[in-house]
């Protein structure tokens, strides 16, 4: 799988402040790529550079193998975090205007708009002014404007903020469908659960530097600590604890279970899971045995606070 | 359609469709005419007659005060001064002119008093001084044994006729007309810059507060957006001016028909004011007006208008980009308004007295004032090389300022939060 976007050692400074310090990223074609990082990490700076809103001080960016240039504006769809529309302009006119700015002809823009308005069930809004719409409704329009010109690369900055759960789900499905159709999606967000759910690749930027990048599973594998969550029914708790603490690091755990079992979190260190199972089966009945996979949230917090 | 025309079109339509634009466009000529009619009506009202008491102990001057529409002089020399003072409020008199008895005119000239509750106008006091002074002079002549009639006849009065090198006779008062024509053009430019510059600024701020800006500039270059905004807004302004001109002309004709005014009245009035043979003089005025460099005037109006408007409105756009709301813009607006005001003042004071003097010439070269000052000078005939230099400087500055403004604009539109300082603006230039 080739990369649709290659960011090579991009540096961006504002006066004395370095917003991006030699950041490199590779976004594979057809992926949903989560761009993570705390506030002020440099995500927006990077996104603005990819959108050619600002220029990098040094470094190169390749889009689909070509050096980034003005014509690529048409290949990118961008939904900024700070979003808005002309309040006193009518929905239809506004969409046409923004679509034409992305290089679509008026006829083509109209055709696409009809398709999307139909799809999102907002047909009746064409002649309404934005100021007459609710925030969530305006967000839908905004989403349409972003994807209208069928870009290869979509960049969503906090796409679900401002949507109610129903609409958020609708948008999520649309995003997945766009991916099915071949688009690549870069996703910048703080909402880790949506990252877990949607992303197959992630990158973490912190204090202007990229700290982590890769497939979500690879990253998780790298961050796993060989820790297992165990539930066990036993009559001899002391004996079990004695055996376990001889070999492993044990701490209490909490997870949902129907049994009145003993819940433990056990770090194996260099040992393998069979050794743990062996100890456990000798002392009681195992009701729960799961490797503790680090969540994106854990990885995020662990990396950022280090 | 290119992106720039797309932006221009949107800006134009957004401005023109705005309710306040429509109201302003069709209401202001009506308002203007109504105001003019109101002022005209007010001036036909006779102001209250002011009654002045004269207490002349010398008995020398009382008969020299002529009654006018505005002032009535009443001789109360026989009544005691204190009684007059007491009655001034009750009898609604404006004031008392008190001339004490004094044998020596020299001494008397410093002893005369005007007593009143409200301070009188300067011109009124000057008139009084003039009347008394003249009478005293005659009295002095008589006391010295001089023949006043001989002196009067000996006094010479000169009226200089104005002629150009080319031999044509010119008319007096034409300078004023020239200043009015040039001034009107200069003033128009100033108004346009302030009104539409502000509109550009508001439109930039609107995009910022709407937060649509980031979407837009992910599709177009900030420079394109800024220029599109400036051009689109100016086209809306030009449309407004054209409508005003048309509506104004129609209203003027309607009004003149309605009030039965004759179109030729102003010309004949001017001519009769300048004296003899007014038909011939009127002819002279008209031919002089025709001789004004109208072509130069109109074409340079256009050039200076474009240069000045673009220069200023790009600064307005930069300010709009730098701030989050209109209230914050005040601090940055003052330096813009100042040179505009300066241009108008210089135009009216310096150009009128000395159209080709150093001050007028210098300020018609400085780009921030040249659109106004140079336009006021042009009716007086400005050498072509001066216009050329001035226009060159104006457009060079224009390109520099647009470059400079677009830098601030580019950074500013994505900055939210605190109001920037001058120092920060300078830093943005280097981003």
XYZ file of C-alpha atoms in Angstrom:
737
model
C 0.000 0.000 0.000
C 1.521 3.310 -1.056
C 1.286 6.507 0.906
C -1.019 9.287 -0.152
C 0.723 11.806 2.033
C 4.384 12.003 2.956
C 5.493 14.689 5.363
C 9.277 14.966 5.525
C 11.048 16.793 8.324
C 8.688 19.724 8.355
C 9.743 22.663 10.506
C 7.517 25.611 11.331
C 8.402 28.427 13.665
C 6.431 31.493 14.719
C 8.990 34.027 15.846
C 10.878 32.300 18.640
C 8.284 29.586 19.049
C 8.755 26.285 17.268
C 5.399 24.795 16.357
C 6.732 21.804 14.429
C 10.186 20.347 14.897
C 11.228 18.145 11.982
C 7.961 16.253 11.935
C 7.668 13.388 9.451
C 4.524 11.399 8.759
C 3.435 8.784 6.252
C -0.261 8.416 5.669
C -1.109 5.196 3.778
C -3.692 5.342 1.033
C -7.137 4.260 2.154
C -6.414 4.488 5.841
C -8.149 6.351 8.585
C -5.272 8.086 10.218
C -5.621 9.504 13.701
C -3.531 12.568 14.377
C -3.362 12.871 18.132
C -1.793 15.220 20.565
C -2.637 17.525 23.435
C -3.721 21.120 22.840
C -0.943 23.240 21.402
C 1.080 20.241 20.268
C 1.269 21.475 16.682
C -1.535 19.467 15.067
C -3.329 22.496 13.664
C -0.059 23.961 12.400
C 0.627 20.740 10.537
C -2.890 20.552 9.130
C -2.646 24.145 7.953
C 0.596 23.360 6.179
C -0.943 20.349 4.469
C -3.814 22.586 3.374
C -1.336 25.163 2.094
C -2.772 27.790 4.364
C 0.728 28.423 5.668
C 4.084 27.374 4.325
C 6.627 25.308 6.234
C 9.986 26.893 7.031
C 11.697 23.781 5.768
C 10.859 20.210 4.881
C 8.814 18.763 2.038
C 5.352 17.373 1.615
C 4.347 14.907 -1.075
C 0.741 14.301 -1.975
C 0.278 11.119 -3.955
C 3.952 11.234 -4.880
C 3.882 14.862 -6.080
C 5.294 17.873 -4.321
C 2.463 19.803 -2.720
C 1.288 22.625 -5.000
C -1.760 24.880 -5.421
C -3.597 22.470 -7.711
C -3.734 19.976 -4.860
C -6.283 22.166 -3.091
C -8.868 20.320 -5.171
C -7.672 16.960 -3.896
C -8.045 17.854 -0.237
C -11.167 18.372 1.791
C -10.713 20.133 5.096
C -13.132 20.468 7.968
C -11.477 22.786 10.475
C -12.141 22.630 14.165
C -13.148 26.276 14.226
C -15.880 26.191 11.682
C -18.535 28.515 10.465
C -20.358 29.765 7.438
C -21.570 33.100 6.123
C -24.536 33.735 8.360
C -26.632 35.817 6.027
C -26.008 33.783 2.911
C -28.453 31.156 1.730
C -27.418 27.534 2.179
C -27.541 26.640 -1.514
C -25.659 29.721 -2.715
C -23.068 29.257 -0.026
C -22.435 25.633 -0.928
C -22.184 26.505 -4.602
C -19.732 29.289 -3.844
C -17.500 27.124 -1.684
C -17.647 24.257 -4.179
C -16.693 26.530 -7.059
C -13.758 27.741 -5.012
C -12.594 24.151 -4.898
C -12.576 24.108 -8.665
C -15.935 22.504 -9.412
C -18.013 23.872 -12.244
C -21.374 25.276 -11.256
C -23.269 22.414 -12.923
C -21.069 19.767 -11.321
C -21.388 21.448 -7.940
C -25.159 21.476 -8.249
C -25.240 17.809 -9.129
C -23.089 16.860 -6.164
C -25.082 19.049 -3.837
C -28.326 17.428 -4.867
C -26.800 14.030 -4.157
C -25.597 15.015 -0.698
C -28.660 17.014 0.273
C -30.723 13.997 -0.623
C -28.457 11.659 1.270
C -28.353 13.669 4.457
C -32.041 14.473 4.206
C -31.597 18.237 4.145
C -33.254 19.013 0.838
C -35.565 21.663 2.200
C -32.718 23.846 3.415
C -31.556 25.161 0.061
C -33.117 28.590 0.423
C -32.649 28.963 4.147
C -30.073 31.294 5.601
C -27.429 29.816 7.864
C -28.554 32.012 10.734
C -31.935 30.253 10.590
C -30.332 26.842 11.161
C -29.329 25.214 14.420
C -25.685 24.535 15.167
C -25.983 20.845 14.334
C -27.733 21.637 11.060
C -24.993 24.070 10.105
C -22.449 21.374 10.878
C -24.115 19.066 8.394
C -23.839 21.717 5.705
C -20.228 22.113 6.644
C -19.627 18.417 6.243
C -21.238 18.459 2.798
C -19.042 21.362 1.747
C -15.967 19.458 2.876
C -16.630 16.291 0.902
C -18.471 17.780 -2.069
C -15.544 17.939 -4.477
C -14.716 14.258 -3.899
C -11.244 14.795 -2.519
C -8.699 12.001 -2.257
C -7.612 13.198 1.134
C -10.010 14.345 3.824
C -8.842 16.118 6.915
C -11.284 16.316 9.784
C -10.387 18.349 12.818
C -12.627 17.251 15.696
C -15.423 16.228 13.311
C -17.916 15.126 15.941
C -17.934 18.193 18.133
C -21.288 19.902 18.011
C -23.204 16.838 16.778
C -25.793 15.006 18.780
C -25.227 11.212 19.026
C -27.607 10.472 16.151
C -25.941 12.876 13.778
C -22.473 11.946 15.006
C -23.258 8.368 14.073
C -24.554 9.470 10.702
C -21.365 11.363 10.016
C -19.283 8.435 11.236
C -21.012 6.157 8.755
C -20.454 8.696 5.993
C -16.770 8.829 6.843
C -16.513 5.050 6.686
C -18.359 5.029 3.379
C -16.010 7.628 1.949
C -13.135 5.399 2.926
C -14.806 2.486 1.168
C -14.944 4.629 -1.943
C -11.198 5.132 -1.763
C -10.653 8.327 0.183
C -8.004 8.615 2.850
C -9.020 10.292 6.066
C -6.883 12.174 8.524
C -8.600 12.555 11.782
C -7.518 14.969 14.463
C -9.287 14.563 17.742
C -9.159 14.354 21.480
C -11.905 11.778 21.666
C -9.978 8.580 22.118
C -12.958 6.294 21.888
C -13.594 7.442 18.331
C -9.935 6.843 17.548
C -10.199 3.280 18.861
C -13.306 2.787 16.834
C -12.294 4.280 13.512
C -8.567 4.648 13.085
C -6.232 2.028 11.728
C -3.156 4.248 11.916
C -2.213 6.820 14.494
C 0.463 9.402 15.097
C 1.031 11.282 18.305
C 2.470 14.755 18.300
C 3.578 16.325 21.535
C 5.429 19.584 22.090
C 6.121 20.039 18.370
C 7.649 16.591 17.983
C 6.200 13.383 16.633
C 6.532 10.738 19.305
C 4.613 7.764 17.954
C 3.499 6.687 14.531
C 2.263 3.433 13.047
C -0.552 0.997 12.665
C -2.823 1.108 15.649
C -2.171 -2.571 16.466
C 1.583 -2.182 16.099
C 1.556 0.762 18.426
C -0.527 -1.130 20.926
C 1.780 -4.108 20.666
C 4.721 -1.875 21.351
C 3.003 -0.483 24.390
C 1.730 -3.704 25.845
C 3.269 -4.606 29.156
C 2.547 -8.345 29.223
C -0.140 -7.775 31.800
C -3.165 -10.012 32.234
C -6.452 -9.538 33.929
C -7.516 -12.620 35.768
C -10.696 -13.759 37.483
C -10.493 -16.872 39.635
C -12.744 -18.753 42.024
C -10.657 -20.193 44.814
C -11.091 -21.274 48.413
C -7.482 -20.658 49.301
C -6.800 -16.989 48.586
C -3.686 -16.831 50.768
C -2.097 -19.800 49.046
C -2.849 -18.413 45.595
C -1.507 -14.989 46.479
C 1.633 -16.594 47.900
C 2.278 -18.535 44.706
C 1.576 -15.552 42.471
C 3.676 -12.993 44.314
C 6.613 -15.391 44.212
C 6.795 -15.046 40.442
C 4.767 -12.014 39.303
C 3.732 -8.479 40.182
C 0.126 -8.602 41.374
C -2.368 -5.840 41.933
C -6.144 -5.786 42.345
C -8.224 -5.291 39.216
C -11.773 -4.379 38.451
C -13.840 -5.616 35.563
C -17.374 -6.751 35.100
C -18.088 -10.344 35.930
C -21.080 -12.432 36.930
C -19.014 -14.530 39.319
C -18.007 -13.766 42.841
C -14.446 -14.194 41.790
C -11.158 -12.744 42.871
C -10.099 -10.081 40.349
C -6.395 -9.535 39.815
C -4.097 -7.719 37.454
C -0.864 -9.574 36.955
C 2.284 -8.287 35.279
C 4.187 -11.206 33.832
C 7.488 -9.498 33.162
C 9.556 -11.899 31.086
C 7.404 -14.937 31.801
C 4.761 -16.163 29.357
C 1.060 -16.564 29.891
C 1.159 -20.346 30.145
C 3.248 -20.125 33.283
C 0.612 -17.894 34.832
C -2.177 -20.216 33.744
C -0.314 -23.133 35.270
C -0.179 -21.441 38.659
C -3.798 -20.383 38.469
C -5.261 -23.748 37.434
C -3.543 -25.450 40.345
C -5.285 -23.173 42.838
C -8.802 -22.712 41.476
C -11.185 -22.250 38.586
C -10.234 -19.551 36.074
C -13.259 -17.473 35.102
C -11.543 -14.615 33.281
C -8.219 -14.469 31.495
C -7.501 -11.551 29.186
C -4.374 -9.762 28.102
C -4.623 -6.150 29.078
C -4.297 -4.221 25.782
C -3.308 -0.626 26.296
C -6.039 1.753 25.107
C -5.130 4.708 22.937
C -6.066 6.775 25.922
C -3.477 4.979 28.074
C -0.813 5.346 25.435
C -1.668 8.999 24.993
C -1.509 9.797 28.684
C 1.558 7.679 29.245
C 3.462 9.325 26.415
C 2.403 12.859 27.138
C 3.093 12.752 30.855
C 6.481 11.117 30.484
C -14.842 31.652 -13.725
C -11.589 32.461 -12.007
C -11.436 32.387 -8.242
C -10.870 36.141 -8.007
C -13.994 36.968 -10.004
C -15.877 34.446 -7.911
C -14.857 36.259 -4.731
C -15.543 39.679 -6.232
C -18.989 38.531 -7.277
C -19.829 37.149 -3.861
C -18.609 40.239 -2.039
C -20.510 42.486 -4.423
C -23.742 40.546 -4.070
C -23.372 40.270 -0.309
C -22.963 44.055 -0.036
C -25.688 44.967 -2.479
C -28.236 42.596 -0.985
C -27.638 43.919 2.472
C -30.699 45.731 3.761
C -28.729 48.672 5.083
C -27.114 49.121 1.682
C -30.492 49.292 -0.030
C -31.889 51.644 2.569
C -28.785 53.848 2.463
C -28.740 53.971 -1.308
C -32.290 55.109 -1.777
C -32.830 57.002 1.424
C -29.738 59.176 1.615
C -30.484 61.232 -1.528
C -33.965 61.852 -0.137
C -32.516 62.712 3.239
C -29.973 64.963 1.619
C -32.607 66.819 -0.385
C -34.865 67.053 2.651
C -31.989 68.447 4.675
C -31.116 70.970 1.981
C -34.745 72.030 1.736
C -34.922 72.356 5.506
C -31.805 74.507 5.635
C -33.166 76.576 2.781
C -36.435 77.016 4.626
C -34.628 78.008 7.817
C -32.610 80.658 6.041
C -35.785 82.266 4.707
C -37.037 82.706 8.234
C -36.201 86.149 9.497
C -34.139 86.009 12.621
C -35.317 88.026 15.607
C -34.497 91.666 15.476
C -31.955 92.623 18.097
C -32.595 95.953 19.781
C -29.559 97.948 20.809
C -29.787 100.998 23.091
C -27.434 103.817 22.418
C -26.435 106.104 25.239
C -24.315 108.747 23.593
C -23.239 111.513 25.973
C -21.097 113.119 23.306
C -24.096 113.482 21.021
C -21.798 112.898 18.133
C -22.588 109.390 16.904
C -26.233 108.604 17.603
C -27.362 109.354 14.044
C -24.682 107.294 12.365
C -26.158 103.935 13.274
C -28.282 102.708 10.398
C -31.138 100.352 11.113
C -30.599 96.899 9.595
C -32.773 93.788 9.364
C -30.858 92.307 12.214
C -30.108 95.250 14.470
C -32.337 98.140 15.531
C -30.531 101.026 17.176
C -32.540 103.202 19.556
C -31.258 106.482 20.889
C -31.649 106.657 24.672
C -29.055 109.334 25.285
C -31.502 111.334 27.398
C -32.138 108.610 29.942
C -29.733 107.913 32.769
C -27.397 104.983 32.089
C -28.403 103.161 35.259
C -32.060 103.140 34.228
C -31.094 101.627 30.897
C -29.096 98.956 32.613
C -32.046 98.131 34.811
C -34.457 97.831 31.926
C -32.234 95.763 29.655
C -33.716 92.424 30.684
C -37.283 93.544 31.219
C -37.515 95.302 27.859
C -35.647 92.526 25.985
C -32.811 94.655 24.714
C -29.680 93.033 23.417
C -27.238 95.537 24.855
C -26.245 99.133 25.486
C -23.604 101.037 23.577
C -22.221 103.586 25.979
C -20.243 106.522 24.595
C -19.080 108.869 27.367
C -18.743 112.623 26.997
C -15.196 113.450 26.168
C -13.690 116.411 24.415
C -10.693 114.565 23.135
C -11.358 111.919 20.495
C -8.088 110.193 21.294
C -9.118 109.695 24.851
C -12.646 108.757 23.894
C -11.500 106.015 21.558
C -10.574 103.807 24.499
C -13.496 104.647 26.762
C -16.469 103.380 24.778
C -18.302 100.427 26.288
C -20.739 97.824 25.098
C -22.801 96.488 27.966
C -24.759 93.285 27.608
C -25.680 90.043 29.313
C -24.715 87.769 26.464
C -21.391 88.247 24.782
C -21.877 89.780 21.328
C -20.508 88.391 18.076
C -17.113 89.581 16.915
C -18.438 90.873 13.616
C -21.053 92.967 15.349
C -18.438 94.642 17.549
C -16.209 95.196 14.535
C -19.120 96.883 12.754
C -19.673 99.187 15.724
C -15.968 100.034 15.879
C -15.974 100.735 12.161
C -18.924 103.141 12.372
C -17.547 105.036 15.352
C -14.035 105.048 13.932
C -15.167 106.541 10.623
C -17.164 109.243 12.351
C -14.215 110.100 14.592
C -11.895 110.342 11.608
C -14.200 112.842 9.944
C -14.464 114.735 13.208
C -10.674 114.765 13.520
C -10.342 116.113 9.970
C -12.769 118.912 10.775
C -11.004 119.791 13.999
C -7.725 119.961 12.117
C -9.387 122.293 9.641
C -9.196 119.925 6.680
C -11.751 119.863 3.911
C -13.512 116.495 4.345
C -15.133 116.639 0.961
C -11.804 117.174 -0.756
C -10.351 114.251 1.122
C -13.255 112.056 0.177
C -12.879 112.934 -3.463
C -9.151 112.406 -3.302
C -9.534 108.849 -2.053
C -8.698 106.364 -4.810
C -10.226 102.937 -5.281
C -8.522 100.323 -7.422
C -10.007 97.271 -9.079
C -7.422 94.968 -10.637
C -8.508 93.029 -13.691
C -7.216 89.453 -13.995
C -5.751 88.451 -17.315
C -3.867 85.377 -18.360
C -0.636 85.408 -20.320
C -2.568 84.077 -23.268
C -4.522 87.303 -23.300
C -7.959 86.126 -22.200
C -9.660 88.002 -19.481
C -10.530 85.946 -16.412
C -13.053 86.512 -13.739
C -12.654 87.004 -10.050
C -14.164 84.430 -7.742
C -13.127 81.710 -10.111
C -10.502 80.498 -7.667
C -13.275 79.782 -5.230
C -15.143 77.818 -7.871
C -11.995 75.874 -8.640
C -11.493 75.067 -4.986
C -15.109 73.984 -4.722
C -14.805 71.672 -7.717
C -11.469 70.213 -6.641
C -12.645 70.102 -3.046
C -15.801 68.248 -3.983
C -13.765 65.598 -5.754
C -11.254 65.364 -2.909
C -14.015 65.204 -0.346
C -15.792 62.505 -2.337
C -12.636 60.408 -2.322
C -12.254 60.844 1.402
C -15.860 59.867 2.098
C -15.584 56.877 -0.178
C -12.395 55.695 1.482
C -13.839 55.997 4.971
C -17.221 54.410 4.194
C -16.037 51.583 1.977
C -12.736 51.039 3.756
C -14.772 50.443 6.874
C -17.000 48.083 4.938
C -13.967 46.068 3.840
C -12.773 45.944 7.416
C -16.159 44.807 8.702
C -16.358 42.122 6.075
C -12.930 40.801 7.104
C -13.932 40.809 10.757
C -17.184 39.055 9.854
C -15.318 36.197 8.198
C -13.105 35.959 11.218
C -15.884 35.867 13.767
C -17.908 33.494 11.583
C -14.880 31.245 11.532
C -15.473 30.579 7.884
C -12.086 32.039 7.114
C -10.178 28.812 7.566
C -12.376 27.025 5.049
C -12.015 29.813 2.542
C -8.273 30.119 2.746
C -7.838 26.393 2.422
C -9.188 27.003 -1.099
C -7.799 30.399 -2.041
C -4.743 32.474 -1.271
C -5.291 35.118 1.400
C -4.067 37.717 -1.072
C -6.750 36.737 -3.574
C -9.376 36.873 -0.874
C -8.239 40.307 0.263
C -8.142 41.758 -3.239
C -11.479 40.168 -4.106
C -12.977 41.738 -1.036
C -11.565 45.164 -1.781
C -12.629 45.136 -5.424
C -16.053 43.647 -4.748
C -16.792 46.194 -2.054
C -15.612 49.077 -4.209
C -17.869 47.965 -7.058
C -20.801 48.018 -4.653
C -19.709 51.511 -3.669
C -19.437 52.676 -7.259
C -22.921 51.335 -7.900
C -24.177 53.245 -4.887
C -22.575 56.456 -6.118
C -24.028 56.009 -9.583
C -27.484 55.484 -8.115
C -27.020 58.530 -5.925
C -25.972 60.598 -8.922
C -28.998 59.483 -10.934
C -31.500 59.803 -8.099
C -29.905 63.097 -7.078
C -30.224 64.535 -10.577
C -33.827 63.439 -10.860
C -34.657 64.849 -7.451
C -32.889 68.076 -8.309
C -34.954 68.524 -11.442
C -38.137 67.595 -9.649
C -37.310 70.005 -6.857
C -36.418 72.817 -9.219
C -39.668 72.318 -11.105
C -41.590 72.156 -7.884
C -40.101 75.272 -6.379
C -39.998 77.045 -9.722
C -36.319 77.746 -9.383
C -34.506 78.858 -12.468
C -31.439 76.922 -13.356
C -29.563 80.051 -14.378
C -30.064 81.910 -11.092
C -26.731 81.097 -9.462
C -24.714 82.238 -12.474
C -26.461 85.567 -12.845
C -26.202 86.209 -9.141
C -22.487 85.681 -9.228
C -22.171 87.878 -12.237
C -24.117 90.762 -10.749
C -22.033 90.436 -7.620
C -18.880 90.994 -9.577
C -20.330 94.160 -10.998
C -20.888 95.625 -14.425
C -22.260 94.031 -17.546
C -23.309 90.767 -16.008
C -24.335 89.037 -19.204
C -20.784 89.311 -20.508
C -19.335 88.236 -17.183
C -21.586 85.208 -17.043
C -20.303 84.300 -20.459
C -16.781 84.607 -19.108
C -17.559 82.337 -16.169
C -18.986 79.682 -18.382
C -16.096 79.792 -20.783
C -13.667 79.718 -17.845
C -15.369 76.662 -16.457
C -15.171 75.073 -19.861
C -11.488 75.940 -19.938
C -10.863 74.090 -16.696
C -8.835 70.966 -17.372
C -11.967 68.852 -17.162
C -10.450 65.902 -18.981
C -7.419 65.921 -16.719
C -9.642 66.446 -13.722
C -11.905 63.500 -14.443
C -9.168 61.114 -15.483
C -7.028 62.029 -12.503
C -10.072 61.696 -10.264
C -10.353 58.149 -11.497
C -6.645 57.411 -11.081
C -6.353 58.968 -7.638
C -9.601 57.411 -6.625
C -8.382 53.927 -7.498
C -4.944 54.491 -5.995
C -6.212 56.112 -2.819
C -9.044 53.698 -2.252
C -6.898 50.612 -2.763
C -4.124 52.003 -0.621
C -6.398 52.737 2.292
C -8.722 49.775 2.030
C -5.839 47.319 2.091
C -4.800 48.940 5.362
C -8.402 48.612 6.529
C -8.352 44.930 5.545
C -5.140 44.384 7.505
C -6.665 46.034 10.559
C -9.776 43.898 10.199
C -7.581 40.823 10.109
C -5.609 41.902 13.142
C -8.551 42.376 15.489
C -11.413 40.163 16.619
C -14.162 42.742 16.726
C -14.879 46.258 15.640
C -14.373 47.819 19.047
C -10.755 46.715 19.067
C -10.131 48.369 15.728
C -10.377 51.943 17.044
C -6.759 52.042 18.173
C -5.560 51.193 14.688
C -8.060 53.381 12.843
C -6.843 56.706 14.159
C -3.619 56.677 12.101
C -5.753 56.138 8.997
C -8.264 58.893 9.630
C -5.543 61.431 10.495
C -3.906 61.719 7.062
C -7.346 61.833 5.425
C -8.434 64.720 7.634
C -5.063 66.373 7.120
C -5.524 66.105 3.361
C -8.890 67.825 3.505
C -7.650 70.603 5.819
C -4.536 71.223 3.742
C -6.738 71.247 0.683
C -9.098 73.875 2.016
C -6.588 76.120 3.740
C -3.355 75.838 1.863
C -4.503 75.134 -1.668
C -7.010 77.982 -1.576
C -4.443 80.589 -0.565
C -1.516 79.208 -2.515
C -2.329 76.387 -4.941
C 1.282 75.953 -6.003
C 2.943 76.784 -2.680
C 5.368 74.494 -0.936
C 2.866 72.985 1.500
C 0.291 72.222 -1.154
C 2.913 70.788 -3.495
C 4.527 68.593 -0.853
C 1.255 67.175 0.376
C 0.104 66.500 -3.158
C 3.141 64.225 -3.427
C 2.752 62.338 -0.126
C 0.720 59.266 -1.060
C -1.577 59.278 1.963
C -2.794 62.802 1.241
C -2.134 63.154 -2.475
C -5.481 61.786 -3.700
C -7.228 64.624 -1.891
C -4.736 67.483 -2.129
C -3.705 66.889 -5.740
C -7.303 66.769 -6.899
C -7.898 70.127 -5.273
C -4.837 71.547 -7.031
C -5.594 70.217 -10.490
C -8.275 72.832 -11.370
C -5.555 75.478 -10.895
C -3.381 73.777 -13.480
C -0.626 71.493 -12.243
C 2.416 70.700 -14.413
C 2.073 67.199 -15.850
C 5.377 66.044 -14.383
C 4.127 66.779 -10.878
C 1.041 64.662 -11.477
C 3.254 61.950 -12.898
C 5.552 61.923 -9.861
C 2.631 62.012 -7.467
C 0.801 59.159 -9.213
C 4.007 57.119 -9.395
C 4.644 57.560 -5.675
C 1.001 56.746 -4.944
C 1.040 53.499 -6.865
C 4.477 52.469 -5.626
C 3.220 52.961 -2.074
C 0.030 51.163 -2.965
C 1.934 48.048 -4.048
C 4.129 48.207 -0.996
C 1.200 48.651 1.365
C -0.803 45.859 -0.278
C 2.164 43.539 0.156
C 2.563 44.651 3.746
C -1.165 44.431 4.481
C -1.481 40.995 2.935
C 1.265 39.751 5.251
C -0.559 41.007 8.293
C -3.810 39.779 6.813
C -2.416 36.298 6.205
C -1.326 35.875 9.795
C -4.085 37.901 11.393
C -7.058 36.062 9.987
C -6.023 32.910 11.814
C -5.263 34.613 15.105
C -7.939 34.698 17.722
C -8.010 35.891 21.256
C -6.205 38.927 22.456
C -5.940 42.256 20.774
C -2.539 42.513 19.087
C -0.107 45.287 19.847
C 1.845 47.277 17.267
C 4.895 45.255 18.197
C 3.134 41.986 17.467
C 1.938 43.285 14.112
C 5.548 44.012 13.270
C 6.494 40.471 14.264
C 3.782 39.046 12.016
C 5.500 40.626 9.041
C 8.364 38.222 9.527
C 6.307 35.058 9.786
